mmCIF file of N, CA and C in Angstrom:
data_model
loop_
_atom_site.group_PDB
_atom_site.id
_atom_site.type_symbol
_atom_site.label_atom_id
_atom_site.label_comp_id
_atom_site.label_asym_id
_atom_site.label_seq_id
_atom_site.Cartn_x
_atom_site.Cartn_y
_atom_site.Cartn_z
ATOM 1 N N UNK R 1 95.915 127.539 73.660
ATOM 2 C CA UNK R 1 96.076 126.423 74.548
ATOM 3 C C UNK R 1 94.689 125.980 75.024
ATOM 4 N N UNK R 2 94.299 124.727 75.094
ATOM 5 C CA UNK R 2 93.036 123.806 75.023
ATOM 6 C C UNK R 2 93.231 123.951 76.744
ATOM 7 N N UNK R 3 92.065 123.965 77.301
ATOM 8 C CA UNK R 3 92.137 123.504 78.737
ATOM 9 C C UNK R 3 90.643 122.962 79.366
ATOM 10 N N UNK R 4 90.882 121.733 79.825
ATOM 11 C CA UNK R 4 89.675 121.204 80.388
ATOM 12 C C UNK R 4 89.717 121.196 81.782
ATOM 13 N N UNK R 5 88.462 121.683 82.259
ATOM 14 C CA UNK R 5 88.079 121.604 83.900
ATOM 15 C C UNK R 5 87.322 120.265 83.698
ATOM 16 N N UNK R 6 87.498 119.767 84.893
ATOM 17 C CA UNK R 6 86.402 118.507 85.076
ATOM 18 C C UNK R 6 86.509 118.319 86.422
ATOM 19 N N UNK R 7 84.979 117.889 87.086
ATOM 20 C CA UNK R 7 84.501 117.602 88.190
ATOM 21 C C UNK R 7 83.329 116.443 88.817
ATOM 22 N N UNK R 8 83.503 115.804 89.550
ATOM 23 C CA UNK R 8 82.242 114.778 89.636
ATOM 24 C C UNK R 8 82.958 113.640 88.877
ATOM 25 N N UNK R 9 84.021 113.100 88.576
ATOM 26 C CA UNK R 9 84.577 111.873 88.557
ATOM 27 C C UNK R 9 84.459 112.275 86.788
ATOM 28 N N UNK R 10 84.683 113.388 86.312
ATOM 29 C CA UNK R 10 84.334 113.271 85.061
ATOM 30 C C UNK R 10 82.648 113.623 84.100
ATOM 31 N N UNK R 11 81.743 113.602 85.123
ATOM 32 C CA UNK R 11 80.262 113.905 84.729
ATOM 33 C C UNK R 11 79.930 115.442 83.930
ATOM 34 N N UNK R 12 80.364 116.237 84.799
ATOM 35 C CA UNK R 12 80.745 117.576 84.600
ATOM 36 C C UNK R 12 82.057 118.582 83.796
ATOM 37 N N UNK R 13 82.060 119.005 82.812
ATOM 38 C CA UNK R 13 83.375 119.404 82.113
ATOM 39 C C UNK R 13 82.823 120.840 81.393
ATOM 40 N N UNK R 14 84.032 121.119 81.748
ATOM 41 C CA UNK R 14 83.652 123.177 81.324
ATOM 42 C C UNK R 14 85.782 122.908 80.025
ATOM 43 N N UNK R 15 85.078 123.403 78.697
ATOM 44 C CA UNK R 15 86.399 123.321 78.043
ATOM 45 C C UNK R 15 86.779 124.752 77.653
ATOM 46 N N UNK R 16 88.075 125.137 77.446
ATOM 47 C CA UNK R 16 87.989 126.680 76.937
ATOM 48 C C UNK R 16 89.341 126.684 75.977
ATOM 49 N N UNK R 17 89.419 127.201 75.117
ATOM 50 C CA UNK R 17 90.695 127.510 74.536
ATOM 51 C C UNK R 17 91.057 129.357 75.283
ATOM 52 N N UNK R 18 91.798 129.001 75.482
ATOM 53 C CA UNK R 18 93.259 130.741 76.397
ATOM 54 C C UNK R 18 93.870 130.671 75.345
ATOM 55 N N UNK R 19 93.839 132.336 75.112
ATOM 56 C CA UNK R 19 94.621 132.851 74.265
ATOM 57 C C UNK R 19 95.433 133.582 75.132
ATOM 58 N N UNK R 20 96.351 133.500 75.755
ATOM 59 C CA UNK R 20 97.101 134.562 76.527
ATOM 60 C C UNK R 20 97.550 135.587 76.017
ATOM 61 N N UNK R 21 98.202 135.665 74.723
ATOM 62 C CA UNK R 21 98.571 136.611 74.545
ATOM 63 C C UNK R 21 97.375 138.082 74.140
ATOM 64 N N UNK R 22 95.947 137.859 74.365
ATOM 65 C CA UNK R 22 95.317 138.419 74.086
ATOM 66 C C UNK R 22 94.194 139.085 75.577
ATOM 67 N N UNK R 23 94.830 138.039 76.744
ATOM 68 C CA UNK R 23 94.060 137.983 77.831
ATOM 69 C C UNK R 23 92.647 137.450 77.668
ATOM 70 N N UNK R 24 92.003 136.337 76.857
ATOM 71 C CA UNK R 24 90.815 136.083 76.588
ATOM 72 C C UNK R 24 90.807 134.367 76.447
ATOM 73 N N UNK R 25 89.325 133.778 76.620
ATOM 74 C CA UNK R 25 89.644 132.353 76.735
ATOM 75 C C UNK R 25 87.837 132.079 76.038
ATOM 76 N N UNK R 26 87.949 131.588 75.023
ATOM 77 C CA UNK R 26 86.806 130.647 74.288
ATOM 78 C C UNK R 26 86.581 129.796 75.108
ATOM 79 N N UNK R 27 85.197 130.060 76.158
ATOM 80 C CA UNK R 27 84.676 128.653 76.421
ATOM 81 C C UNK R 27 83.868 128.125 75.256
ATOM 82 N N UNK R 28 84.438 126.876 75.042
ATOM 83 C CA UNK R 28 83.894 126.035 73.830
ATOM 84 C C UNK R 28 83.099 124.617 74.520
ATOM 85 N N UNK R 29 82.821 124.729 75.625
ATOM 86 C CA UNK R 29 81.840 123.523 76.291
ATOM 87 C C UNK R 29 81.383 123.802 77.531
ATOM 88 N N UNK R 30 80.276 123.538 78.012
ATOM 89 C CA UNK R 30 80.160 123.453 79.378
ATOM 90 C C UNK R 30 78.785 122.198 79.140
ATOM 91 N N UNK R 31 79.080 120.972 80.099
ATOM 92 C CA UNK R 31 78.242 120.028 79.978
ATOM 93 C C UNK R 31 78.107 118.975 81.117
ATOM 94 N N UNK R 32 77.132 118.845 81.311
ATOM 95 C CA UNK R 32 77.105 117.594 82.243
ATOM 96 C C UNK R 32 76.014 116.750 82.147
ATOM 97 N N UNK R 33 76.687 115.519 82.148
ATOM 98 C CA UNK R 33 75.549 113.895 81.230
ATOM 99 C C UNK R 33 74.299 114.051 81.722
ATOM 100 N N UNK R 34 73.579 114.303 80.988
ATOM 101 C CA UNK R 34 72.006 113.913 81.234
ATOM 102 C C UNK R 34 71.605 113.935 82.566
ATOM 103 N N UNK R 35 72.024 112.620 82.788
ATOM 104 C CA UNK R 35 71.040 111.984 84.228
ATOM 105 C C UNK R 35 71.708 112.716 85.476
ATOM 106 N N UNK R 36 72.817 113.804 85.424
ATOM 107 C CA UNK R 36 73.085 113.822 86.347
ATOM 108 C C UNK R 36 73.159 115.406 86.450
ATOM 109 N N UNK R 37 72.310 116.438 85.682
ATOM 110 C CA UNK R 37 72.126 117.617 85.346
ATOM 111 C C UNK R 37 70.795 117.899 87.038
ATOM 112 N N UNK R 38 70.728 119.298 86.787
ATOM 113 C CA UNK R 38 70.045 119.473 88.128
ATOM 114 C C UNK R 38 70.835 119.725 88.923
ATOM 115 N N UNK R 39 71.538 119.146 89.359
ATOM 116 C CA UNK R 39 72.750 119.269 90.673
ATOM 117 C C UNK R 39 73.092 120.268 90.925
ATOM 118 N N UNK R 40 73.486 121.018 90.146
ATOM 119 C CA UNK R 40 74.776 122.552 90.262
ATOM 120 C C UNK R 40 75.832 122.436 89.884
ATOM 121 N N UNK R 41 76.226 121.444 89.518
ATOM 122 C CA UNK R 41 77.552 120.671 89.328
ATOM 123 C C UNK R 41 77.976 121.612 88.165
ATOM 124 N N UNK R 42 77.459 121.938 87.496
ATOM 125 C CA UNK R 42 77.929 122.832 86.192
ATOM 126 C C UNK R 42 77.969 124.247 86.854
ATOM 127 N N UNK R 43 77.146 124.820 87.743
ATOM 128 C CA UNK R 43 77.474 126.070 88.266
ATOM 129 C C UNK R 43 78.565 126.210 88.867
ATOM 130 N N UNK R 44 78.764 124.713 89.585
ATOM 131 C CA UNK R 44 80.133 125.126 90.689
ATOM 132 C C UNK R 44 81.381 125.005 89.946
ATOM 133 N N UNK R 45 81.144 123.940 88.893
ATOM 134 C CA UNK R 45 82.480 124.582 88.238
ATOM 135 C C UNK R 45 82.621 125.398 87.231
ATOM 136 N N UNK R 46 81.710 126.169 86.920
ATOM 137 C CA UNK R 46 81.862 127.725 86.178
ATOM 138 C C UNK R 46 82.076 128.656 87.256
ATOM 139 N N UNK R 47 81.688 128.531 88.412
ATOM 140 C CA UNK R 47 82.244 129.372 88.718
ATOM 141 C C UNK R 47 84.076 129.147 89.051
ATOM 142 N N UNK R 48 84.330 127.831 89.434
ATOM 143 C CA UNK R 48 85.614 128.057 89.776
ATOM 144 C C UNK R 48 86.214 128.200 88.481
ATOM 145 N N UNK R 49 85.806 128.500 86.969
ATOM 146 C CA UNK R 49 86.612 128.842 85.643
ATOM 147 C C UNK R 49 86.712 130.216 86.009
ATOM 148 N N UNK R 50 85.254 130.944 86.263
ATOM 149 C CA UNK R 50 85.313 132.486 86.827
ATOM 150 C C UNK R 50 86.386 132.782 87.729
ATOM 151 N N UNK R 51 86.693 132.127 89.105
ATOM 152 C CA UNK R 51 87.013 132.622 89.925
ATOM 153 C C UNK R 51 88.788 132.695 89.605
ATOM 154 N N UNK R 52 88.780 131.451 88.566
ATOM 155 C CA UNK R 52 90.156 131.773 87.651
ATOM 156 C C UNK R 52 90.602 132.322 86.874
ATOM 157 N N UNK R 53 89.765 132.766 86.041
ATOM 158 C CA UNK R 53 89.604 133.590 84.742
ATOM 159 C C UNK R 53 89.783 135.584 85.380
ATOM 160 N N UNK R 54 89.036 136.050 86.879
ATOM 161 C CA UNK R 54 89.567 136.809 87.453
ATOM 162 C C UNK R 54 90.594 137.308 87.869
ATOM 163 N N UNK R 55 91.398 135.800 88.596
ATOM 164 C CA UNK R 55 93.014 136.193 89.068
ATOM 165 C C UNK R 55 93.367 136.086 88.137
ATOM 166 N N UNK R 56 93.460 135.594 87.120
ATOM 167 C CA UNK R 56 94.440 136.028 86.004
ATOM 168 C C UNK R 56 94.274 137.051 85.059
ATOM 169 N N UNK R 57 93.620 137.754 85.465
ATOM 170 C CA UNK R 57 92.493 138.822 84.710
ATOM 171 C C UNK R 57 92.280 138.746 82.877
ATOM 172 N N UNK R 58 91.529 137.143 83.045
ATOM 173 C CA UNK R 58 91.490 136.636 81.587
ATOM 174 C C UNK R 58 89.872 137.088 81.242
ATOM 175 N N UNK R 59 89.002 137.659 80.613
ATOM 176 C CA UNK R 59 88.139 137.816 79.829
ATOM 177 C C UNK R 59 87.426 136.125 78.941
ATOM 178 N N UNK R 60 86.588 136.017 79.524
ATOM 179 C CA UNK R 60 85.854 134.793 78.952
ATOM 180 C C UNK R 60 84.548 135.102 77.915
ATOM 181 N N UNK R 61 84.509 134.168 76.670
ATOM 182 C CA UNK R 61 83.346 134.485 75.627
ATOM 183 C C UNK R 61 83.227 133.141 75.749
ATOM 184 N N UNK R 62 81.679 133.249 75.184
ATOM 185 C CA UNK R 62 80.844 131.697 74.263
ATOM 186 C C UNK R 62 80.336 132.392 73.351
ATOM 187 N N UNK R 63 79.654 131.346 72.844
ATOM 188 C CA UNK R 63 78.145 131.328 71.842
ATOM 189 C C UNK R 63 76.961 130.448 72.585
ATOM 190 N N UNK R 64 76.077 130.950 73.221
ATOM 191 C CA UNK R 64 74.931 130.137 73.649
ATOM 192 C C UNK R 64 74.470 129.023 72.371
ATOM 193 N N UNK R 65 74.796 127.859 73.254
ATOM 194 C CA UNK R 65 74.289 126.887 71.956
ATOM 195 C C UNK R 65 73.162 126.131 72.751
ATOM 196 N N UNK R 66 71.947 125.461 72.262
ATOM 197 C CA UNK R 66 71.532 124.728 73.063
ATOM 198 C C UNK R 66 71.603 123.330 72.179
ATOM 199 N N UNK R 67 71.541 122.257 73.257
ATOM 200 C CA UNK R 67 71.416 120.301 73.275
ATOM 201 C C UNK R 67 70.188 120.637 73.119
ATOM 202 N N UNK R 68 69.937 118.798 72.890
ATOM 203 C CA UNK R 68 68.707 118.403 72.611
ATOM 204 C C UNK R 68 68.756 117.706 74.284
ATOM 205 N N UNK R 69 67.729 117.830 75.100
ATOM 206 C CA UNK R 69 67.093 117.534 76.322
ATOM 207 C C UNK R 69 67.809 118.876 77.121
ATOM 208 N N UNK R 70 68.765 119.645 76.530
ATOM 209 C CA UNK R 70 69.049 120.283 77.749
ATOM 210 C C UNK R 70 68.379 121.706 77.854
ATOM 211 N N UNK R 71 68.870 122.746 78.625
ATOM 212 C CA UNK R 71 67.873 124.238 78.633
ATOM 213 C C UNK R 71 67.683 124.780 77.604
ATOM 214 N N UNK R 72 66.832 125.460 77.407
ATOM 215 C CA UNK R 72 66.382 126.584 75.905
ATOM 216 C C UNK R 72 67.554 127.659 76.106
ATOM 217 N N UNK R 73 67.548 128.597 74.864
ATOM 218 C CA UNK R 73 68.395 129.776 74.733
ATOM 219 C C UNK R 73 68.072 130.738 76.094
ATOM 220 N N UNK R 74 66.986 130.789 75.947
ATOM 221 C CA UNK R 74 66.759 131.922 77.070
ATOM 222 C C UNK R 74 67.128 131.226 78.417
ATOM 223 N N UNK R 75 67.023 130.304 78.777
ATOM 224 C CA UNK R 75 67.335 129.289 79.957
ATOM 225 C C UNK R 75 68.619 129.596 79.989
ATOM 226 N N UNK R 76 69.353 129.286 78.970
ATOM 227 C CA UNK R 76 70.907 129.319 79.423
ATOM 228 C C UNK R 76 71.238 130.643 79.545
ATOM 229 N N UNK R 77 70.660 131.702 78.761
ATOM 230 C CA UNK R 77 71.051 133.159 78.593
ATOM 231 C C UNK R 77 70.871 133.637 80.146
ATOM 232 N N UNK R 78 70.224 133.118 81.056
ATOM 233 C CA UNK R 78 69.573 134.126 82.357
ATOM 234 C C UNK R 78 70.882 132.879 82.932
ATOM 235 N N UNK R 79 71.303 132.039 82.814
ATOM 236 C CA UNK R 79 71.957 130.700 83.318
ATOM 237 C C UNK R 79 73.421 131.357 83.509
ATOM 238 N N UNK R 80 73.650 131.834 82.669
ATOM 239 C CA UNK R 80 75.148 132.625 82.187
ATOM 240 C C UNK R 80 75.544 134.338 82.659
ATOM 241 N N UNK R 81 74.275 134.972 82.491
ATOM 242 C CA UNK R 81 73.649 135.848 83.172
ATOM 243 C C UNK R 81 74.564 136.002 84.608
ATOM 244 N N UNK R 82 73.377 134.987 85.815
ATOM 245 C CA UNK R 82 74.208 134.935 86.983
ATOM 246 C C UNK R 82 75.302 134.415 87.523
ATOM 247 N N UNK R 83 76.432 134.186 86.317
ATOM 248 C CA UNK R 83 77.530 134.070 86.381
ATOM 249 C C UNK R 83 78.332 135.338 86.004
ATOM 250 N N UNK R 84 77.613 136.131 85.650
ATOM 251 C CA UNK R 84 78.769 137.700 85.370
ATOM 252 C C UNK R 84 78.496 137.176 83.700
ATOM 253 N N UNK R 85 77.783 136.528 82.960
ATOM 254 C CA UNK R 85 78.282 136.826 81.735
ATOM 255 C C UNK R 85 77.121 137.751 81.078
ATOM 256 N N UNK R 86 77.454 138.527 79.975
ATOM 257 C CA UNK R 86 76.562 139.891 79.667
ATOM 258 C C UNK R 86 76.438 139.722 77.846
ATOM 259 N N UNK R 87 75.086 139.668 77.262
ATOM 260 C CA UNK R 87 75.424 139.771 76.032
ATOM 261 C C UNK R 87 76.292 140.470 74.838
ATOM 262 N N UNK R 88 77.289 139.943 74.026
ATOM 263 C CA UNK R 88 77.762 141.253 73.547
ATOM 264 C C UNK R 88 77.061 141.397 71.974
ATOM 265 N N UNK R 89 76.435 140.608 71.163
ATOM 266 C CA UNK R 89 76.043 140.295 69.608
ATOM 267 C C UNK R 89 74.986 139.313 69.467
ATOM 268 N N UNK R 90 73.896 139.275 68.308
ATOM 269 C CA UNK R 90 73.416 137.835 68.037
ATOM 270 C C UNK R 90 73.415 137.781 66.482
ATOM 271 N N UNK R 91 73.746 137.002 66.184
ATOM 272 C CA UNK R 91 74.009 136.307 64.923
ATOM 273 C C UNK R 91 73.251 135.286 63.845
ATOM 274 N N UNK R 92 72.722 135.182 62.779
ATOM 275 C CA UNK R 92 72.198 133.563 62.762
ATOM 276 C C UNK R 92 72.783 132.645 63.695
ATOM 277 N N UNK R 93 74.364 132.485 63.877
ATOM 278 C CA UNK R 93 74.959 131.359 64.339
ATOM 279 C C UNK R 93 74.550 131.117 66.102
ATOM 280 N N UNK R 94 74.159 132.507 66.400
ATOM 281 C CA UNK R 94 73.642 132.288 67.771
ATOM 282 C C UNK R 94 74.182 133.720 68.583
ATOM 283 N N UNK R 95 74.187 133.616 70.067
ATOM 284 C CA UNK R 95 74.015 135.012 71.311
ATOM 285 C C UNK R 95 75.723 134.917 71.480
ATOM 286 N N UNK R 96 76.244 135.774 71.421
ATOM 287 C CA UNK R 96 77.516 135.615 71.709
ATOM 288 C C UNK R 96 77.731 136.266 72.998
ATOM 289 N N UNK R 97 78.188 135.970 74.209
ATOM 290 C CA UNK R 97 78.158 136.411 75.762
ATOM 291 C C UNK R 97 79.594 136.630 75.684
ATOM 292 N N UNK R 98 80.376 137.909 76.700
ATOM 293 C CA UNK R 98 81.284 137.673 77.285
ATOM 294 C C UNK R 98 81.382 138.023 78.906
ATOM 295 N N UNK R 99 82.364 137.724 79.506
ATOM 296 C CA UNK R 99 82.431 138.011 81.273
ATOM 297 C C UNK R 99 83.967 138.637 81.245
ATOM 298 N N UNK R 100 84.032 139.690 82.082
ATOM 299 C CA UNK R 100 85.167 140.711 82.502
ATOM 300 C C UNK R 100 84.958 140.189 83.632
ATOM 301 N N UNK R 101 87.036 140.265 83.818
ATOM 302 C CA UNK R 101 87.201 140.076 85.018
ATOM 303 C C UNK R 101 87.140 140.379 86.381
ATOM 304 N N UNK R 102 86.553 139.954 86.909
ATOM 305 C CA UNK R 102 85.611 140.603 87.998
ATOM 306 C C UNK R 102 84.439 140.844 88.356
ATOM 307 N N UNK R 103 83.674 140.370 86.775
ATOM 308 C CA UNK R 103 81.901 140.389 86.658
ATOM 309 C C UNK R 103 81.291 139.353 88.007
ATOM 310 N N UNK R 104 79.724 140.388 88.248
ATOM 311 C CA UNK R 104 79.307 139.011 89.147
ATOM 312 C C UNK R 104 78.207 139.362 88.520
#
């Protein structure tokens, strides 16, 4: 099941596919437009994916990808970091992170 957070009239969007039957959820986006990055706006709503992904005691993964204008690997890696997320692999394809429920 596909699920989009969005915040800021739309500027800000965190996407994840939930697998429930596995307790785990692919974040497959976290982004916010250009001109309006800086803010926190992407922190505050990762964390409220976290603070959901806890009560339901769902387990969250990515793949650190980086944009063009946006943070470097290591930028996002320390970025994800102080969200509870912890490296688990790296790959050619890229850093694969996950967060347990309850990580801070």
């Amino acid at each position: 099941m596909q699920h989009v957070y969005a915040a800021h009239g739309g500027l800000t969007s965190v996407s994840l596919i939930h697998h429930p039957e596995q307790k785990s959820a692919i974040v497959t986006e976290v982004v916010t437009l250009p001109r309006f990055r800086g803010r926190g706006w992407a922190s505050e709503l990762l964390r409220e994916v976290c603070s959901e992904a806890d009560r339901e005691g769902v387990e969250l993964v990515l793949k650190v990808e980086t944009s063009p204008g946006g943070l470097t690997e290591a930028e996002l890696l320390a970025w994800y970091q102080r969200h509870g997320f912890t490296p688990v692999s790296a790959d050619p394809e890229g850093l694969t992170l996950r967060r347990r429920p309850g990580s801070r």
